[in-house]
XYZ file of C-alpha atoms in Angstrom:
598
model
C 0.000 0.000 0.000
C 1.604 3.297 -1.094
C 1.282 6.508 0.911
C -1.677 7.863 -1.053
C -3.587 4.602 -0.620
C -2.636 4.597 3.071
C -3.993 8.116 3.575
C -7.192 7.308 1.666
C -7.769 4.170 3.771
C -7.137 6.061 7.029
C -9.666 8.725 6.109
C -12.216 6.098 5.049
C -11.750 4.358 8.406
C -12.181 7.654 10.257
C -15.502 8.203 8.490
C -16.761 4.697 9.190
C -15.731 4.902 12.854
C -17.434 8.280 13.284
C -20.742 6.778 12.149
C -20.601 3.860 14.610
C -21.566 4.021 18.319
C -18.675 4.416 20.796
C -18.351 2.810 24.223
C -19.398 -0.689 25.172
C -22.379 -2.812 26.103
C -22.839 -3.593 29.792
C -25.201 -6.099 31.412
C -26.753 -5.927 34.866
C -28.767 -8.606 36.621
C -31.632 -7.387 38.778
C -33.818 -9.935 40.586
C -32.688 -12.638 38.217
C -33.465 -10.619 35.090
C -30.739 -9.319 32.807
C -30.765 -5.701 31.608
C -28.449 -4.121 29.035
C -26.978 -0.616 28.952
C -24.941 1.314 26.395
C -22.039 2.747 28.392
C -20.170 5.772 26.962
C -17.481 7.957 28.568
C -17.186 11.564 27.319
C -15.118 14.317 28.923
C -14.336 11.968 31.854
C -18.063 11.491 32.508
C -19.707 8.118 32.056
C -23.293 7.794 30.878
C -25.438 4.688 30.586
C -28.486 4.336 28.360
C -30.929 1.446 28.623
C -31.057 -0.815 25.555
C -34.131 -2.873 24.626
C -33.452 -6.598 24.358
C -34.368 -6.670 20.656
C -31.686 -4.021 19.935
C -28.849 -5.632 21.903
C -27.359 -7.798 19.152
C -27.450 -5.005 16.587
C -25.741 -2.565 18.950
C -23.158 -5.163 19.990
C -22.295 -5.840 16.344
C -21.836 -2.117 15.665
C -19.628 -1.616 18.742
C -17.503 -4.649 17.818
C -17.149 -3.337 14.271
C -16.027 0.073 15.592
C -13.382 -1.531 17.815
C -12.059 -3.620 14.920
C -11.849 -0.543 12.698
C -10.139 1.443 15.468
C -7.528 -1.303 15.799
C -6.891 -1.223 12.055
C -6.693 2.584 12.122
C -4.127 2.490 14.925
C -1.900 0.146 12.953
C -2.157 2.199 9.754
C -1.332 5.456 11.543
C 1.939 3.911 12.718
C 2.933 3.555 9.067
C 2.590 7.279 8.366
C 5.751 9.383 8.225
C 6.272 11.682 11.209
C 4.631 15.078 10.850
C 6.629 18.264 11.050
C 5.678 20.291 14.143
C 3.203 23.121 13.547
C 4.300 26.722 13.918
C 4.687 27.801 17.524
C 1.975 30.422 17.443
C -0.525 27.816 16.304
C 0.751 25.064 18.576
C -0.011 27.105 21.682
C -3.616 25.997 21.454
C -4.570 22.332 21.659
C -7.568 21.817 19.407
C -10.416 19.863 20.966
C -11.475 18.570 17.577
C -9.557 16.649 14.917
C -8.141 19.669 13.082
C -5.704 19.792 10.175
C -3.731 22.927 9.356
C -0.617 23.874 7.402
C 1.372 20.971 5.951
C -1.322 18.506 7.003
C -3.690 20.068 4.466
C -1.305 19.295 1.624
C -1.161 15.657 2.697
C -4.924 15.597 3.081
C -5.572 16.905 -0.434
C -2.782 15.201 -2.385
C -4.697 11.933 -3.143
C -7.143 13.801 -5.431
C -4.549 15.732 -7.423
C -5.312 13.867 -10.647
C -9.087 13.679 -10.185
C -11.332 15.568 -12.578
C -13.774 18.059 -11.133
C -17.536 17.723 -10.957
C -19.639 20.465 -12.529
C -20.818 21.668 -9.118
C -17.209 22.472 -8.167
C -17.666 25.937 -9.707
C -20.284 26.864 -7.078
C -17.994 25.941 -4.201
C -15.077 27.735 -5.863
C -17.107 30.934 -6.270
C -18.042 30.906 -2.586
C -14.542 30.260 -1.251
C -12.663 32.636 -3.553
C -15.444 35.123 -4.277
C -16.715 38.104 -2.358
C -17.746 37.730 1.267
C -21.476 36.917 1.663
C -22.115 36.594 5.435
C -23.354 33.050 4.751
C -22.092 29.532 5.319
C -21.786 27.065 2.446
C -23.442 23.678 2.940
C -22.088 20.780 0.909
C -24.369 17.808 1.423
C -25.367 14.555 -0.212
C -25.392 10.793 0.227
C -22.174 8.868 0.833
C -19.651 8.499 -1.992
C -20.974 11.374 -4.077
C -17.760 13.413 -3.952
C -18.246 15.881 -1.078
C -14.840 15.468 0.577
C -13.159 15.292 -2.819
C -14.607 18.707 -3.686
C -13.105 20.176 -0.507
C -9.726 18.597 -1.220
C -9.778 20.025 -4.740
C -10.447 23.491 -3.318
C -7.436 23.071 -1.014
C -5.292 22.178 -4.025
C -6.352 25.399 -5.744
C -5.298 27.554 -2.800
C -2.127 29.586 -2.738
C 0.426 28.890 0.064
C -0.713 32.117 1.738
C -4.356 31.016 1.693
C -3.471 27.564 3.048
C -1.756 29.217 6.009
C -5.154 30.699 6.912
C -7.118 27.464 6.350
C -8.288 24.688 8.680
C -10.061 21.378 8.059
C -12.041 19.901 10.967
C -13.108 16.246 10.915
C -16.037 15.824 13.294
C -16.303 12.689 15.442
C -19.303 11.507 17.442
C -17.624 12.570 20.704
C -17.350 16.222 19.607
C -19.696 18.968 20.788
C -20.688 22.341 19.418
C -19.060 24.100 22.380
C -15.718 22.442 21.570
C -15.930 23.553 17.956
C -16.836 27.045 19.122
C -13.690 27.170 21.275
C -11.532 26.027 18.357
C -13.117 28.539 15.989
C -12.535 31.372 18.471
C -8.850 30.514 18.578
C -8.674 30.281 14.781
C -10.301 33.689 14.519
C -7.629 35.203 16.793
C -4.911 33.685 14.598
C -6.476 35.187 11.455
C -7.872 32.011 9.865
C -10.144 32.868 6.907
C -11.211 29.481 5.525
C -12.649 26.677 7.684
C -13.989 23.377 6.326
C -15.978 21.248 8.778
C -16.650 17.694 7.568
C -19.395 15.378 8.889
C -20.775 18.243 10.987
C -24.173 16.525 11.259
C -22.613 13.967 13.613
C -22.920 16.637 16.309
C -25.959 15.898 18.447
C -26.674 19.614 18.870
C -25.898 20.689 15.293
C -29.475 21.218 14.047
C -30.449 23.331 17.040
C -27.192 25.323 17.245
C -26.093 25.735 13.629
C -26.703 29.515 13.683
C -23.359 29.771 15.512
C -21.489 29.301 12.232
C -23.302 32.024 10.307
C -24.126 34.574 13.007
C -20.741 34.589 14.765
C -18.062 33.495 12.342
C -19.302 33.892 8.756
C -20.613 37.355 9.595
C -17.173 38.364 10.896
C -15.357 37.415 7.697
C -14.706 33.663 7.826
C -15.568 31.469 4.849
C -17.141 28.385 6.464
C -17.969 25.248 4.486
C -20.058 22.601 6.264
C -20.306 19.112 4.787
C -21.878 15.833 5.808
C -23.894 12.815 4.767
C -26.990 13.444 6.919
C -28.680 15.476 4.209
C -31.972 15.654 6.069
C -30.258 17.378 9.001
C -29.033 20.127 6.679
C -32.506 20.532 5.192
C -34.026 20.950 8.667
C -31.294 23.464 9.560
C -31.811 25.490 6.366
C -35.476 26.032 7.271
C -34.726 27.108 10.839
C -31.314 27.978 12.329
C -29.695 28.841 8.989
C -32.740 30.305 7.255
C -31.510 32.763 4.587
C -27.969 32.401 5.948
C -26.658 29.497 3.907
C -25.914 28.385 0.358
C -26.834 24.770 -0.390
C -25.056 22.466 -2.832
C -26.453 18.939 -3.146
C -24.126 16.282 -4.595
C -26.416 13.218 -4.611
C -27.536 13.274 -8.250
C -24.753 12.345 -10.683
C -25.944 12.563 -14.329
C -24.565 10.341 -17.072
C -22.361 13.081 -18.529
C -20.470 13.353 -15.205
C -20.273 9.582 -14.905
C -18.409 9.596 -18.229
C -16.399 12.814 -18.044
C -15.431 12.712 -14.345
C -15.178 9.001 -13.640
C -13.856 8.229 -17.106
C -16.336 5.402 -17.779
C -18.334 5.251 -21.018
C -21.561 3.479 -21.879
C -25.195 3.543 -20.802
C -24.987 -0.089 -19.650
C -22.222 0.772 -17.178
C -24.229 3.737 -15.907
C -27.302 1.535 -15.418
C -25.277 -1.013 -13.457
C -23.118 1.315 -11.371
C -24.351 4.911 -11.717
C -25.199 6.966 -8.648
C -21.908 7.293 -6.759
C -18.358 8.386 -7.520
C -17.072 4.910 -6.683
C -17.088 2.884 -9.878
C -13.710 1.357 -10.719
C -12.834 3.568 -13.651
C -10.071 6.004 -14.479
C -10.867 8.384 -11.638
C -12.131 8.300 -8.038
C -12.758 5.252 -5.845
C -12.144 1.781 -7.196
C -14.966 -0.128 -5.540
C -18.578 0.288 -6.625
C -21.253 0.676 -3.960
C -23.625 -1.299 -6.192
C -21.379 -4.147 -7.346
C -23.579 -6.714 -5.593
C -26.870 -7.069 -3.758
C -24.976 -7.119 -0.446
C -23.001 -3.939 -1.125
C -26.153 -2.165 -2.354
C -28.031 -3.211 0.803
C -25.178 -1.967 3.007
C -25.192 1.361 1.161
C -28.968 1.776 1.549
C -28.730 0.999 5.263
C -25.787 3.275 6.097
C -26.222 6.111 3.595
C -30.014 6.392 3.559
C -31.821 4.620 6.405
C -29.432 5.670 9.176
C -29.142 9.109 7.596
C -32.883 9.696 8.037
C -33.039 8.203 11.543
C -30.043 10.204 12.789
C -31.499 13.487 11.518
C -34.920 12.835 13.037
C -33.393 11.733 16.329
C -31.658 15.084 16.882
C -34.195 17.431 15.265
C -36.410 19.166 17.843
C -35.053 16.707 20.453
C -36.653 13.839 18.583
C -40.020 15.586 18.428
C -40.361 15.443 14.642
C -40.710 11.690 14.158
C -44.452 12.181 13.671
C -45.984 8.824 12.640
C -42.576 7.133 12.582
C -41.995 7.405 16.336
C -43.523 4.015 17.092
C -41.177 2.348 14.583
C -38.214 4.226 16.096
C -39.123 3.312 19.674
C -39.264 -0.376 18.689
C -35.904 -0.193 16.893
C -37.558 -0.869 13.528
C -37.257 2.483 11.756
C -34.086 1.784 9.765
C -35.472 -1.624 8.768
C -38.694 0.048 7.646
C -36.797 2.590 5.521
C -34.762 -0.230 3.970
C -37.950 -2.102 3.131
C -39.569 0.938 1.527
C -36.504 1.562 -0.675
C -36.429 -2.100 -1.669
C -40.156 -2.039 -2.330
C -39.777 0.894 -4.749
C -37.208 -1.045 -6.767
C -39.047 -4.349 -6.526
C -42.280 -2.774 -7.727
C -40.385 -1.421 -10.699
C -39.072 -4.926 -11.445
C -42.549 -6.404 -11.052
C -43.982 -3.868 -13.501
C -41.354 -4.791 -16.086
C -41.982 -8.510 -15.574
C -45.740 -8.081 -15.759
C -45.430 -6.253 -19.072
C -42.973 -8.849 -20.347
C -45.137 -11.858 -19.427
C -48.358 -10.198 -20.539
C -46.968 -9.359 -23.980
C -45.542 -12.806 -24.506
C -42.077 -11.388 -25.098
C -40.468 -14.467 -23.584
C -41.769 -16.664 -26.386
C -38.573 -15.705 -28.169
C -37.341 -17.362 -31.312
C -34.288 -19.601 -31.066
C -32.581 -17.331 -33.578
C -32.598 -14.565 -30.960
C -31.913 -16.672 -27.894
C -30.219 -19.932 -28.758
C -27.886 -19.497 -31.666
C -27.517 -23.265 -32.251
C -31.177 -23.719 -33.279
C -32.954 -22.558 -36.442
C -36.641 -23.227 -35.724
C -38.672 -20.877 -33.505
C -39.136 -22.438 -30.087
C -41.209 -21.103 -27.200
C -38.781 -21.451 -24.329
C -41.638 -21.267 -21.853
C -43.833 -23.866 -23.531
C -43.321 -26.309 -20.646
C -43.552 -23.649 -17.944
C -46.708 -22.414 -16.265
C -46.247 -18.646 -16.657
C -48.901 -17.948 -14.008
C -46.944 -19.925 -11.427
C -43.783 -18.079 -12.414
C -45.568 -14.771 -11.898
C -46.791 -15.999 -8.502
C -43.219 -16.839 -7.533
C -42.153 -13.312 -8.393
C -44.990 -11.803 -6.433
C -43.938 -13.838 -3.417
C -40.366 -12.613 -3.800
C -41.585 -9.049 -4.066
C -43.554 -9.276 -0.840
C -40.768 -7.807 1.292
C -43.026 -6.807 4.155
C -43.260 -10.049 6.103
C -45.904 -9.114 8.657
C -45.321 -12.193 10.780
C -41.801 -10.975 11.591
C -42.845 -7.399 12.359
C -44.031 -6.185 15.730
C -45.190 -2.925 14.132
C -46.892 -2.975 10.746
C -45.698 -0.497 8.112
C -48.916 1.139 7.034
C -49.546 3.629 4.221
C -48.899 6.570 6.563
C -45.444 5.232 7.482
C -44.606 4.556 3.847
C -45.820 7.994 2.723
C -43.697 9.818 5.319
C -40.608 7.768 4.456
C -41.208 8.561 0.768
C -41.302 12.270 1.674
C -37.846 12.011 3.215
C -36.482 9.977 0.286
C -37.679 12.786 -1.995
C -35.971 15.430 0.172
C -32.751 13.419 -0.126
C -33.118 13.493 -3.952
C -33.001 9.692 -3.945
C -36.341 9.515 -5.723
C -37.810 11.987 -8.191
C -41.113 12.099 -10.042
C -41.891 12.395 -13.752
C -45.449 12.959 -14.997
C -47.346 10.281 -16.889
C -50.169 11.870 -18.926
C -52.960 10.296 -20.948
C -54.867 11.042 -24.139
C -57.738 11.373 -24.750
C -58.366 11.405 -20.962
C -56.550 14.665 -20.167
C -57.737 14.629 -16.534
C -55.867 11.415 -15.726
C -52.406 12.296 -14.413
C -50.056 9.785 -12.813
C -46.410 9.817 -11.751
C -43.403 7.664 -12.545
C -41.011 7.184 -9.613
C -37.400 7.388 -10.769
C -34.490 6.434 -8.504
C -31.653 8.922 -9.002
C -29.015 6.238 -8.349
C -29.606 3.673 -11.125
C -26.958 1.266 -9.841
C -28.964 0.746 -6.655
C -32.113 -0.121 -8.596
C -30.310 -2.456 -10.972
C -28.484 -4.324 -8.186
C -31.761 -5.167 -6.463
C -33.559 -6.008 -9.717
C -30.680 -8.218 -10.861
C -30.684 -10.164 -7.564
C -34.428 -10.652 -7.764
C -34.389 -11.880 -11.357
C -31.480 -14.259 -10.793
C -33.383 -15.845 -7.923
C -35.698 -17.200 -10.623
C -32.928 -19.596 -11.555
C -33.633 -21.425 -8.286
C -37.221 -22.161 -9.315
C -37.953 -25.865 -9.809
C -39.730 -25.453 -13.157
C -37.026 -23.203 -14.568
C -34.464 -25.821 -13.583
C -36.140 -28.242 -15.985
C -34.631 -26.177 -18.819
C -30.999 -26.442 -19.830
C -28.553 -24.023 -18.271
C -28.222 -22.247 -21.638
C -31.976 -21.740 -21.907
C -32.273 -20.551 -18.308
C -29.410 -18.108 -18.713
C -30.847 -16.743 -21.963
C -34.251 -16.165 -20.384
C -32.772 -14.275 -17.441
C -30.572 -12.340 -19.844
C -33.640 -11.303 -21.834
C -35.526 -10.193 -18.711
C -32.529 -8.141 -17.575
C -32.399 -6.587 -21.033
C -36.034 -5.507 -20.607
C -35.155 -4.026 -17.215
C -32.216 -2.106 -18.691
C -34.490 -0.786 -21.443
C -37.027 0.497 -18.937
C -34.259 2.001 -16.812
C -32.841 3.746 -19.872
C -36.275 5.327 -20.407
C -36.363 6.567 -16.810
C -32.817 7.955 -16.974
C -33.600 9.892 -20.155
C -36.870 11.234 -18.733
C -35.256 12.380 -15.484
C -32.157 13.986 -16.978
C -34.197 15.715 -19.692
C -36.613 17.091 -17.099
C -33.778 18.443 -14.951
C -32.095 19.998 -18.001
C -35.279 21.820 -19.117
C -36.847 23.449 -16.023
C -38.873 25.841 -18.205
C -40.469 23.040 -20.208
C -42.824 20.159 -19.445
C -41.257 16.707 -19.796
C -43.533 13.697 -19.478
C -44.540 10.316 -20.852
C -47.746 10.237 -22.888
C -49.989 7.174 -23.051
C -52.797 6.519 -25.509
C -55.496 3.861 -25.469
C -53.046 1.790 -27.506
C -49.341 2.654 -27.462
C -47.406 5.582 -26.018
C -44.762 8.210 -26.613
C -41.894 7.384 -24.271
C -41.134 11.097 -23.871
C -42.677 14.412 -24.832
C -40.936 17.778 -24.366
C -43.572 20.516 -24.396
C -42.584 24.186 -24.619
C -45.537 26.312 -23.391
C -43.853 29.529 -24.566
C -43.785 28.461 -28.230
C -46.830 26.152 -28.178
C -44.740 23.334 -29.605
C -43.480 19.892 -28.626
C -41.024 17.157 -29.545
C -41.953 13.481 -29.376
C -39.604 10.582 -28.605
C -39.361 6.818 -28.484
C -36.634 5.171 -26.396
C -35.341 1.787 -27.522
C -32.747 -0.447 -25.895
C -31.485 -1.452 -29.310
C -28.655 -0.715 -31.729
C -30.723 -1.320 -34.861
C -32.901 1.025 -36.953
C -36.267 -0.694 -37.452
C -39.405 1.060 -38.829
C -41.587 -0.649 -36.226
C -39.743 1.316 -33.529
C -41.220 4.649 -34.607
C -44.668 3.550 -35.800
C -46.370 5.597 -33.053
C -44.329 8.713 -33.906
C -45.750 8.785 -37.442
C -49.260 7.630 -36.535
C -51.620 10.379 -37.874
C -54.256 9.996 -35.127
C -51.757 10.056 -32.251
C -49.879 13.009 -33.725
C -53.105 14.975 -34.339
C -54.277 14.418 -30.754
C -50.859 15.444 -29.433
C -50.727 18.650 -31.484
C -54.260 19.558 -30.408
C -53.208 19.335 -26.780
C -49.537 20.396 -26.788
C -48.944 22.386 -29.985
C -47.004 21.829 -33.196
C -44.731 18.794 -33.306
C -41.305 20.177 -34.262
C -39.319 16.952 -34.106
C -39.652 13.172 -34.016
C -36.829 11.173 -32.459
C -35.777 7.683 -31.446
C -33.101 7.526 -28.741
C -31.219 4.234 -28.924
C -27.774 2.682 -28.470
C -26.718 2.861 -32.114
C -25.173 5.601 -34.225
C -26.987 8.756 -35.368
C -29.277 8.076 -38.339
C -32.564 9.089 -39.975
C -35.492 7.114 -41.370
C -38.837 8.401 -42.742
C -38.174 11.836 -41.266
C -37.503 10.372 -37.795
C -34.064 11.181 -36.379
C -32.171 8.512 -34.468
C -30.037 9.828 -31.591
C -27.311 7.915 -29.769
C -28.239 7.700 -26.074
C -24.817 8.567 -24.674
C -24.433 11.565 -26.990
C -27.953 12.745 -26.166
C -27.374 12.570 -22.401
C -24.025 14.365 -22.708
C -25.739 17.175 -24.623
C -28.002 17.940 -21.641
C -26.344 20.677 -19.631
């Protein structure tokens, strides 16, 4: 492990440790009954908190994991070269928090020297190096979306004189707002101008005391950048303590063009499989994908999303904002409930694709398409009861096992969790309109991290290989069937990606899917200012086939569309092949189209 890898691993360990509970688990026996307590020592004071029996094993596992990571961290720190002593005037104060200054900042930022910058870097740059605004800058988003990398890149762009006036504070769970205040006061006396505070939402009193940063320090000339993964905590703070005193930059959504230009990875298939974080093993950034497997995706959902929401709610208004979720929290089931809702969103998507696939008979595929060693069309499902297969899928999709729950997740719970997932930008909505019934308006739920959705869909589909009836087929036939289903899933995901990114790129226009009694336009872009629209089909194909655009040239559908949304100015098919044209319909390459959206 070279020095850069060593530093990166140390900082990753520090982040993981900060998110895990400190202390230890103690047991007491009273009148023959055993009780458990979470024992933590802070500032030489020991506190004990009662732990419900059903939460003991989970807490014990987290504490054991923290201790193992701390042991690894201790060993890795021994391998670091000795640091040069800080200047005497700055060494006179012992920082209460984990603070880096001077030469330490160069070491901290050096691992990202060759990384390309995300588009949102310009906003952070303008704040740090622009005119003073009396506001703090909040850099927030889910894990592995490039927040700390953005800060490191800013440090690299600083002059030596600016670095001398810069500090980076890494918050740990033991830290308090009063300790940070003491450190900031000392920095102010020494003339520090730039302070970056990472994982600030780990502070238990952050939401209620965040005004300290803007009212005291930013207003007196400091440039303060706050970052963290508990996005919901920042959103609560923006509406209260930091109302009109902060600039928000959300890093969670990573469009395809950044996936290609920043990570250095090309192809819509790769984006479908791994898109959503800056951790796909490409030319730049982290080597390990968060969505490489069902297990890694589940771990990401639990740590980056479920615990994010619970932590923010726990410390907002002293836990008084749980609303309908309090019962789940009090029973230790809230994070499990959030996990189940996220899984349910992705499983419902998979079920919809499967239902359409089975209903249309698409799996009665010719051998020419599926099994290259045959020449006669063969229905690969001719010996399989498709209804029983559908029932198997429905059973797999029933992730809410009520027999194992002590508290049922009702519609109210699910709705509130969905609200928070929307605030985190994990899910977004695209309109689904209908003609001729103009009053019918539905919504398509799009997950902004496609790799998460694909990992769960892929695991669900591959579980079909364990079905007894599917095992009657040869391994080649089984593999081809699953491959075809996954191809349908990728096609539907490609539609959603195009809809979402087009909508975000055209805030002044209406972007939606339009369904007719028979058939649909996969995407319509309506410009109310010019009374015009463009109509699109999206095909997970590399071939130009007239049947693909039959709806786009259908006189009745086009007439109804123009009556409702204005003159049709363009007809397009977005697909995986090269740019082409057929019967006045333009074919656009999907990667080039997505890169053109800015």
